[in-house]
Short mmCIF file of C-alpha atoms in Angstrom, two decimals:
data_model
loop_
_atom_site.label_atom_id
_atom_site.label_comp_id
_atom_site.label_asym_id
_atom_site.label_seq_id
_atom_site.Cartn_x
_atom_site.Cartn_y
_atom_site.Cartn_z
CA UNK A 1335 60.07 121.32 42.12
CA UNK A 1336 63.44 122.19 39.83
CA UNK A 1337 65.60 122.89 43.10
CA UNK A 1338 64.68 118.98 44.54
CA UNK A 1339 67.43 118.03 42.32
CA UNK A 1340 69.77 118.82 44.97
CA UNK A 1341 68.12 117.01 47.77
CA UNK A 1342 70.65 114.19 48.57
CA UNK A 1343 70.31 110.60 49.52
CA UNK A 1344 69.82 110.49 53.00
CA UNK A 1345 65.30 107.61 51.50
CA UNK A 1346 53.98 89.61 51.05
CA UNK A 1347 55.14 92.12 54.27
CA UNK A 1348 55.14 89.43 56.74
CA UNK A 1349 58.81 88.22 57.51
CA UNK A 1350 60.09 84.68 58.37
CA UNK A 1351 60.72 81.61 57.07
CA UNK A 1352 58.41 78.42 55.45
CA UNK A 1353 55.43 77.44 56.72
CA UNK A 1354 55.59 74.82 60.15
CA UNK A 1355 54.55 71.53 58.82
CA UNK A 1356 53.07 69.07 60.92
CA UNK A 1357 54.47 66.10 62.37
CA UNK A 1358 51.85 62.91 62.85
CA UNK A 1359 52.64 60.89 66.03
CA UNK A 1360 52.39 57.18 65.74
CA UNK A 1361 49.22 55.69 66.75
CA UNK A 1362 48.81 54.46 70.91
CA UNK A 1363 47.98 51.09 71.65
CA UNK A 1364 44.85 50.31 72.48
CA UNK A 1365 44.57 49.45 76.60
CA UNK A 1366 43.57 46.39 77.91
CA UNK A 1367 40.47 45.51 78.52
CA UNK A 1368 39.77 45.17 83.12
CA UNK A 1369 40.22 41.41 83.44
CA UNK A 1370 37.31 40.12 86.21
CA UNK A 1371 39.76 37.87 89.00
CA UNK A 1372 38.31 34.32 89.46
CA UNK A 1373 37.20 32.87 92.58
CA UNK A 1374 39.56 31.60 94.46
CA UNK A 1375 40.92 31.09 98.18
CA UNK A 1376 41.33 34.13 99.97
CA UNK A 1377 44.99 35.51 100.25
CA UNK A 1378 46.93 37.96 99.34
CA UNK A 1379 47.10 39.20 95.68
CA UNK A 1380 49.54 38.66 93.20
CA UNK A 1381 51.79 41.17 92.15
CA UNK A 1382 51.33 42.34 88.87
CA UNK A 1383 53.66 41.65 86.39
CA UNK A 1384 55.80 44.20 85.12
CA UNK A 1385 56.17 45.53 81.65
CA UNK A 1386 52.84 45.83 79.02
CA UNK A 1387 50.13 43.47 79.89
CA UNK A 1388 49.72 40.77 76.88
CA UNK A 1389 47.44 41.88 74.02
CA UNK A 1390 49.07 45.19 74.57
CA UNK A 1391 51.58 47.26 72.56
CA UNK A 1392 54.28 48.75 74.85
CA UNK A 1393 53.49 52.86 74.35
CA UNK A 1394 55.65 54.94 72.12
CA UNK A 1395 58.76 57.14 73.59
CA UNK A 1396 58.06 60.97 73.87
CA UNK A 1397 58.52 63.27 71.00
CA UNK A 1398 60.51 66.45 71.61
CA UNK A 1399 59.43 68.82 73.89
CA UNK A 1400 56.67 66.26 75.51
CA UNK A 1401 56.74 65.57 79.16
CA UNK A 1402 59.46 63.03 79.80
CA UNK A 1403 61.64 62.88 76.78
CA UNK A 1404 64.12 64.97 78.74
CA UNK A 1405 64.42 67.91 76.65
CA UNK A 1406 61.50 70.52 77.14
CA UNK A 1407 59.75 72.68 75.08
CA UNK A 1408 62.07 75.48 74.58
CA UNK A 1409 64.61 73.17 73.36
CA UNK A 1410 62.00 71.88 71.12
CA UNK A 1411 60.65 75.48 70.13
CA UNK A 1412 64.52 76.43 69.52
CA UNK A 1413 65.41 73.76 67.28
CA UNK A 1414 61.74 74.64 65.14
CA UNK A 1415 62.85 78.25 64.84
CA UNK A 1416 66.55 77.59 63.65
CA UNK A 1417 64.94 75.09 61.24
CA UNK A 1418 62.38 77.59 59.91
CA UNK A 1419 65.29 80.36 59.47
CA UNK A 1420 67.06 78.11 57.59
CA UNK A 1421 64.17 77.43 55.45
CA UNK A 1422 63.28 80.48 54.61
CA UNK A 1423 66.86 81.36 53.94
CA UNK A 1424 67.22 78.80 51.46
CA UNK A 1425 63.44 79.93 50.32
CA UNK A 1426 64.95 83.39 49.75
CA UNK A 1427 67.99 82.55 47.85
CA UNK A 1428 66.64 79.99 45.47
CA UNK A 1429 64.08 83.33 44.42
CA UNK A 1430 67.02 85.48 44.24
CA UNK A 1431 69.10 83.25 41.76
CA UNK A 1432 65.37 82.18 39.72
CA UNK A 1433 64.72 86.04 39.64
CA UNK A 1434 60.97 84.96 41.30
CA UNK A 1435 60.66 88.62 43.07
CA UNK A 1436 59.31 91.32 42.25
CA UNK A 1437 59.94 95.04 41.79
CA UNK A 1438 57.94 98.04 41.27
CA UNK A 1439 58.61 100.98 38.34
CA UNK A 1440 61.45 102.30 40.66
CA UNK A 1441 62.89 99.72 41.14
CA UNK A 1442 61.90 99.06 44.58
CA UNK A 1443 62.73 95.36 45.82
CA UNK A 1444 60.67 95.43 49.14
CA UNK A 1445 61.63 91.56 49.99
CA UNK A 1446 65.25 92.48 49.66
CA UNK A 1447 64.54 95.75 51.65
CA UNK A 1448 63.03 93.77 54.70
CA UNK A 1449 64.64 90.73 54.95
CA UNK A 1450 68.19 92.29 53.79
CA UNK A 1451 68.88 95.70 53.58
CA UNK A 1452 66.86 96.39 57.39
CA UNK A 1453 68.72 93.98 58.95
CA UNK A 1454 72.01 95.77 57.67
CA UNK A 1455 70.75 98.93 59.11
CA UNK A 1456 69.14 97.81 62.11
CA UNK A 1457 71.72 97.44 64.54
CA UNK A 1458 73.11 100.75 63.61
CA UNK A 1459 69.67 102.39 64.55
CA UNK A 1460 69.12 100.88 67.40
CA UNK A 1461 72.96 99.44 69.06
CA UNK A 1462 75.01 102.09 67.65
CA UNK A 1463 73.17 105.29 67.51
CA UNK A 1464 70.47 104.07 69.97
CA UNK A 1465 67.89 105.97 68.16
CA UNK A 1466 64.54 107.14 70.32
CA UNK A 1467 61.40 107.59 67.71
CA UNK A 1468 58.59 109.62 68.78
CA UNK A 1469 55.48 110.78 67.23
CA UNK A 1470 55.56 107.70 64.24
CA UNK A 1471 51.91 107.71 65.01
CA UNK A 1472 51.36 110.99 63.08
CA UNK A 1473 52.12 109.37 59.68
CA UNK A 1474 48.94 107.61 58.04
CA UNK A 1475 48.50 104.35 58.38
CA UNK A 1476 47.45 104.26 54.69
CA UNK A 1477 47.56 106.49 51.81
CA UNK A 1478 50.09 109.19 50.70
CA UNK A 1479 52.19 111.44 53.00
CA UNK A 1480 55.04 113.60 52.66
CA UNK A 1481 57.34 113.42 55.40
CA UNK A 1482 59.85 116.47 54.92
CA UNK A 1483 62.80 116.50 57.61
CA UNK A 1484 65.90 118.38 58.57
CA UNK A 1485 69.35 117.09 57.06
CA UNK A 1486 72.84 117.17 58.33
CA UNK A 1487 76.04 114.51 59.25
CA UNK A 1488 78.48 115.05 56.12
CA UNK A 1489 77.45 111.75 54.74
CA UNK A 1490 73.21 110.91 54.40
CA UNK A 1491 72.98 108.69 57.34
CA UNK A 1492 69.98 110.60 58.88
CA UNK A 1493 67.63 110.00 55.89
CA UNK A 1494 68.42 106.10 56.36
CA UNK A 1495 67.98 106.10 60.12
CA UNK A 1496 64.40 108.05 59.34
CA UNK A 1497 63.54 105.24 56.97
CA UNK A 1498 64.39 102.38 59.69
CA UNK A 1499 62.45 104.25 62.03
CA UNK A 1500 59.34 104.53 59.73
CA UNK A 1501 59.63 100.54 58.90
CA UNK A 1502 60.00 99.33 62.38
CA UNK A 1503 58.35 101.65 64.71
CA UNK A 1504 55.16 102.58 62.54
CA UNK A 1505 52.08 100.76 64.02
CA UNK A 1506 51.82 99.71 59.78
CA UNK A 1507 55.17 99.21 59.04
CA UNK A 1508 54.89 101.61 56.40
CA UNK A 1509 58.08 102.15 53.78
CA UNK A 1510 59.61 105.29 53.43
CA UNK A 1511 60.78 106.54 49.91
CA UNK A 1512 63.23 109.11 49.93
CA UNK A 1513 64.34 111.21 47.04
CA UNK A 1514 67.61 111.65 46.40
CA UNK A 1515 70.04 113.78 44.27
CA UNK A 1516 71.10 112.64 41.25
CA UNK A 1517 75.25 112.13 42.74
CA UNK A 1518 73.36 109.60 44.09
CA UNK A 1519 72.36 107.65 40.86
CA UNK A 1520 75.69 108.49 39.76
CA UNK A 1521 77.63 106.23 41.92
CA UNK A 1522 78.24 102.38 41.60
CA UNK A 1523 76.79 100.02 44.10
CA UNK A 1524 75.32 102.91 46.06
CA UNK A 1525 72.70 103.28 42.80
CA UNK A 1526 71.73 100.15 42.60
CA UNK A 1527 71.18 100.10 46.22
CA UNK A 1528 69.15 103.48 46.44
CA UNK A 1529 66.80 101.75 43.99
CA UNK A 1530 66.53 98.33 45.74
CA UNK A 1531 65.65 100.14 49.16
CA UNK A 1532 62.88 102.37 47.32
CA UNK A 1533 64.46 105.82 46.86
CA UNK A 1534 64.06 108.03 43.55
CA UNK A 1535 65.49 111.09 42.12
CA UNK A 1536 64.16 113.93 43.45
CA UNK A 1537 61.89 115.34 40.63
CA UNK A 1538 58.67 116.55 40.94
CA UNK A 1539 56.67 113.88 38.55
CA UNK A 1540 58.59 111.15 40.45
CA UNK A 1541 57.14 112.63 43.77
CA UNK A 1542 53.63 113.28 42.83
CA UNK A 1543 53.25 109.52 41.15
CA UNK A 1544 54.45 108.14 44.13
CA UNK A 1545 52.32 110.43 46.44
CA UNK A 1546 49.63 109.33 44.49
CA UNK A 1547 49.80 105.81 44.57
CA UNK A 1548 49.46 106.09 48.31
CA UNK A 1549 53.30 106.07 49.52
CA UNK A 1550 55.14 107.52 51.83
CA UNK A 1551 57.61 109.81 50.05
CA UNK A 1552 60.67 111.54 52.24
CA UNK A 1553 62.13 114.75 51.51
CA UNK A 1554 65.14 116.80 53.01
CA UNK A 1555 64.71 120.33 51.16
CA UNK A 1556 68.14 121.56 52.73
CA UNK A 1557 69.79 119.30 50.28
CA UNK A 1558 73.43 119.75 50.21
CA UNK A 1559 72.89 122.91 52.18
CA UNK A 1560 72.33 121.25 55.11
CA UNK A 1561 74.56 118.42 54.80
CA UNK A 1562 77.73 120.03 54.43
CA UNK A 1563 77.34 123.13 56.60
CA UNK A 1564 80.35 123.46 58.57
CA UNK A 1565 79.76 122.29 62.74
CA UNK A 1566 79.39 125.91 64.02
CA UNK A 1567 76.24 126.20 61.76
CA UNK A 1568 74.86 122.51 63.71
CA UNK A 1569 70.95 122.58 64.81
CA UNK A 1570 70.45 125.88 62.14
CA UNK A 1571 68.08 125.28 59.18
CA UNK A 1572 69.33 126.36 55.53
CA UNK A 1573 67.00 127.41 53.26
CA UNK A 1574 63.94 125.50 52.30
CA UNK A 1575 64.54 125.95 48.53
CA UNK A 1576 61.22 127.59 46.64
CA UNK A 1577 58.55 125.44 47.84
CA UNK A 1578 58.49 122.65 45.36
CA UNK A 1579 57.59 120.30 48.01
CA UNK A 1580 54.74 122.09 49.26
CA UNK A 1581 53.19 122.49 45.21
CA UNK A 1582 53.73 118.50 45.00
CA UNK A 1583 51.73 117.91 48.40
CA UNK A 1584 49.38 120.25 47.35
CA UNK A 1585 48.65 118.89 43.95
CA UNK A 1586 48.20 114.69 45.03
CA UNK A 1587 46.39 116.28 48.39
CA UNK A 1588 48.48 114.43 50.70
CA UNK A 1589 49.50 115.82 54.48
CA UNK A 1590 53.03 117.15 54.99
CA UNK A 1591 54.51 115.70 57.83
CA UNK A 1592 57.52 117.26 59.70
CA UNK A 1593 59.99 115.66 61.19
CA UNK A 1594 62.93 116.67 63.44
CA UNK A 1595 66.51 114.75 63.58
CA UNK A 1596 68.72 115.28 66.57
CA UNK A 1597 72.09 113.64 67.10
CA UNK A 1598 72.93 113.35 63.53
CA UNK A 1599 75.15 117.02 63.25
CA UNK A 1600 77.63 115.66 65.25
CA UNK A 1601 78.74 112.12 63.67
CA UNK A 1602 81.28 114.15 61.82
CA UNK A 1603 81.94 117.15 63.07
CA UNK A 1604 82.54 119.34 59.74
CA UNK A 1605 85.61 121.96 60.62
CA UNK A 1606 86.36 122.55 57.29
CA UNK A 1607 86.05 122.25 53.51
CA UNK A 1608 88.71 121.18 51.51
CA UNK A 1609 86.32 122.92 47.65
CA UNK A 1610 89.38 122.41 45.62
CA UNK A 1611 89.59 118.53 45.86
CA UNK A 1612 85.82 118.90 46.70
CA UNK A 1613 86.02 120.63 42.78
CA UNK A 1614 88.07 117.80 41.18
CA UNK A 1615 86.26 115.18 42.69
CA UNK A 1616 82.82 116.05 41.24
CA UNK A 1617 81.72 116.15 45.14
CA UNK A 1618 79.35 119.20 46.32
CA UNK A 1619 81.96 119.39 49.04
CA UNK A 1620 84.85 118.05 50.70
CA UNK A 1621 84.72 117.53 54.45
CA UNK A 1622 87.38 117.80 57.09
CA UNK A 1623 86.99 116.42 60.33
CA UNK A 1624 88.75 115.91 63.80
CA UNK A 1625 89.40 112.60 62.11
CA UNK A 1626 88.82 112.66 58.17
CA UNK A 1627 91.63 112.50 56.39
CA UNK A 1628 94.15 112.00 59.44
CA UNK A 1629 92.92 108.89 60.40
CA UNK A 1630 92.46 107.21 57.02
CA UNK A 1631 89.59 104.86 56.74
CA UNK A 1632 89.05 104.79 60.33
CA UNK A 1633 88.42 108.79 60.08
CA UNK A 1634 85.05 107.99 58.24
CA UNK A 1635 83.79 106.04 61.22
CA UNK A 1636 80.73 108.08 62.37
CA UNK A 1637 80.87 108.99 66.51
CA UNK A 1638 78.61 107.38 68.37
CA UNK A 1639 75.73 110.10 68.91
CA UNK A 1640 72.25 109.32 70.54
CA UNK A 1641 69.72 109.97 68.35
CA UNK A 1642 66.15 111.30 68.72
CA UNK A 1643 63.97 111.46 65.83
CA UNK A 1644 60.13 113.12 66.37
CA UNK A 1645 57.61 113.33 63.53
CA UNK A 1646 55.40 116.40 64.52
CA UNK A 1647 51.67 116.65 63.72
CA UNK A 1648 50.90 116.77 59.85
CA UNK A 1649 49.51 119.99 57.80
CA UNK A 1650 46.70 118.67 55.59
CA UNK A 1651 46.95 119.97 52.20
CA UNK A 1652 43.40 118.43 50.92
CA UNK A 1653 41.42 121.43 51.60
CA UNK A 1654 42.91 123.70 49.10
CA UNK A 1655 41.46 123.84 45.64
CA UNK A 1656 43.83 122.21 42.94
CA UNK A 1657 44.59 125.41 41.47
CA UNK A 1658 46.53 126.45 45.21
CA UNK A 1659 49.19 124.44 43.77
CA UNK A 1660 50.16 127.33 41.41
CA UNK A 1661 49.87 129.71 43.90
CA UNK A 1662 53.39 130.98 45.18
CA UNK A 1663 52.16 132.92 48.67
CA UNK A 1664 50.45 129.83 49.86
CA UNK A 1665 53.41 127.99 48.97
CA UNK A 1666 55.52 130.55 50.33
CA UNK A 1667 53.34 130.24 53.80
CA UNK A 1668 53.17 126.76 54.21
CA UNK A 1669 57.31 125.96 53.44
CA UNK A 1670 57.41 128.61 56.05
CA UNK A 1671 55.24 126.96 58.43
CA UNK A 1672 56.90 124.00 57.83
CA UNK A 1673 60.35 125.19 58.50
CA UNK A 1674 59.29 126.96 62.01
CA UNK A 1675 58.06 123.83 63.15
CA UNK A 1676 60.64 121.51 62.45
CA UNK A 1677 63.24 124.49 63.98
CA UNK A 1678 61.46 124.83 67.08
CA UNK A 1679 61.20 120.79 67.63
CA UNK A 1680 65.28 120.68 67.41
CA UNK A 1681 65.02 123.43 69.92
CA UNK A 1682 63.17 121.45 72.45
CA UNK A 1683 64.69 118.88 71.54
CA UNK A 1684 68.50 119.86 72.13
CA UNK A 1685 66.98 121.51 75.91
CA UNK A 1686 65.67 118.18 76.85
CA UNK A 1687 69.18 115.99 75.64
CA UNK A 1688 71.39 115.41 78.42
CA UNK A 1689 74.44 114.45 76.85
CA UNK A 1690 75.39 114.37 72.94
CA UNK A 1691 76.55 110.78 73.70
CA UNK A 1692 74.26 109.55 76.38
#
């Protein structure tokens, strides 16, 4: 898989806070025992005396969210959650500063990536971009799968939005691990985050050990070729590379899943390519937008596109004898077969959007 070098960066589960600990109420009093009247000339009855009868204990006021302590029990159930969130805030930072997590060979932090690094992206995916998922179910609930997807937007925001969409829409809640070029690795902060959310440099032994420990592993074979084609290219595949993708899913027998991103070519529409500075920079290219550099910082504010993203139905690889891996027809076919399908998905997808925004 030598040309998955250039494929950029786009890619205890349960959440919440301390456990609810119980609160004893005091004990009741103990009621009187019926007192027999005693003969006496007929008449009308006393009144009973107000207030607890002696040799009682007058009962004990309502806890929160009973009947009659005036509050209710959504107040109640309101004041529980915000304590729990604090809790398990305060849970979450005391293991941060002891360094009580854990992270895998990668460098994968999965507490950080839930609690963290999904809430950061969250209202992007869903407020922002208002992203529709469809077809999540076609991804395994368990075991390896290779998700390979169309990429484009000038910056890698697609490959993030598939791996939100994979975490929160999956019946599982599966995590997506992306591989990503090696610029990627190369920069400060954004390394160190790449690695915390899961994502690896795309090389082939990488792949196939994550494959084979039963992950879900995302690729984007257009690499840079996709990502910095110029807007009047939007919705047309580049080239899938040599099939490196397909030899890796072939060797850990894993299904290839396809996947189709709409909405993403048009966050920053690419009108031209500035390769000098792109040159002197180190950068793979140098965009120019509508925007980007004439606005400044507020140029590199993506539009606000709606966004659908559909994962088709997966090709099984595990049929094919392990030797099919060195085969470069069948590789040949099945990129192919791959690329048609995710192409004709944007197609239907594009007829069936109304509006780029809406």
């Amino acid at each position: 898989m030598a040309d998955a070098k250039v494929i950029p960066f786009d890619e205890d589960r349960p959440r919440g806070g301390a456990p609810r600990t119980g609160r004893r109420k005091a004990p009741q009093g103990v009621p009187a025992r019926p007192v027999t009247p005693l003969p006496g000339p007929a008449g009308p009855a006393a009144p009973e005396p107000s207030g607890p009868r002696p040799g009682t204990r007058a009962p004990d006021p309502p806890e929160a969210g009973e009947p009659g302590d005036g509050r209710g029990p959504a107040s109640a159930a309101g004041d529980g959650g915000w304590e729990r969130r604090i809790a398990g805030g305060l849970a979450f930072l005391r293991r941060r500063v002891t360094g009580a997590y854990e992270v895998d060979e990668f460098g994968f932090d999965e507490e950080l990536t839930d609690q963290v690094l999904m809430s950061l992206l969250r209202p992007l995916f869903e407020k922002y971009f208002r992203v529709e998922v469809l077809g999540v179910e076609n991804i395994p609930a368990e075991g390896g799968a290779l998700v390979v997807a169309n990429h484009s937007g000038t910056l890698p925001l697609d490959g993030l939005m598939m791996q939100v969409a994979v975490h929160d829409h999956h019946p599982a809640g599966r995590h997506l691990r992306l591989l990503a070029a090696d610029l990627v690795f190369m920069l400060p902060v954004v390394s160190e985050l790449a690695r915390k959310a899961g994502h690896t440099l795309a090389c082939a032994e990488d792949a196939e050990r994550l494959l084979e420990r039963g992950e879900v592993v995302g690729v984007m074979p257009e690499g840079f070729k996709g990502i910095g084609k110029p807007f009047g290219e939007r919705y047309k595949l580049q080239r899938f590379g040599r099939g490196g993708f397909v030899s890796t899913a072939l060797r850990a027998g894993v299904p290839i899943v396809p996947c189709s991103i709409v909405g993403a070519e048009e966050i920053y529409p690419m009108v031209g390519n500035a390769k000098t500075l792109a040159r002197l920079l180190g950068f793979p290219y140098f965009p120019i937008t509508p925007t980007f550099p004439w606005l400044g910082p507020l140029g590199a504010l993506p539009l606000p596109t709606k966004w659908t993203i559909q994962f088709g139905e997966p090709i099984p690889t595990d049929g094919y004898a392990p030797e099919a891996a060195e085969d470069p027809m069948l590789m040949f076919n099945l990129t192919d077969q791959v690329r048609e399908q995710i192409q004709h998905t944007l197609y239907k997808l594009l007829v069936r959007r109304r509006s780029v925004f809406f």
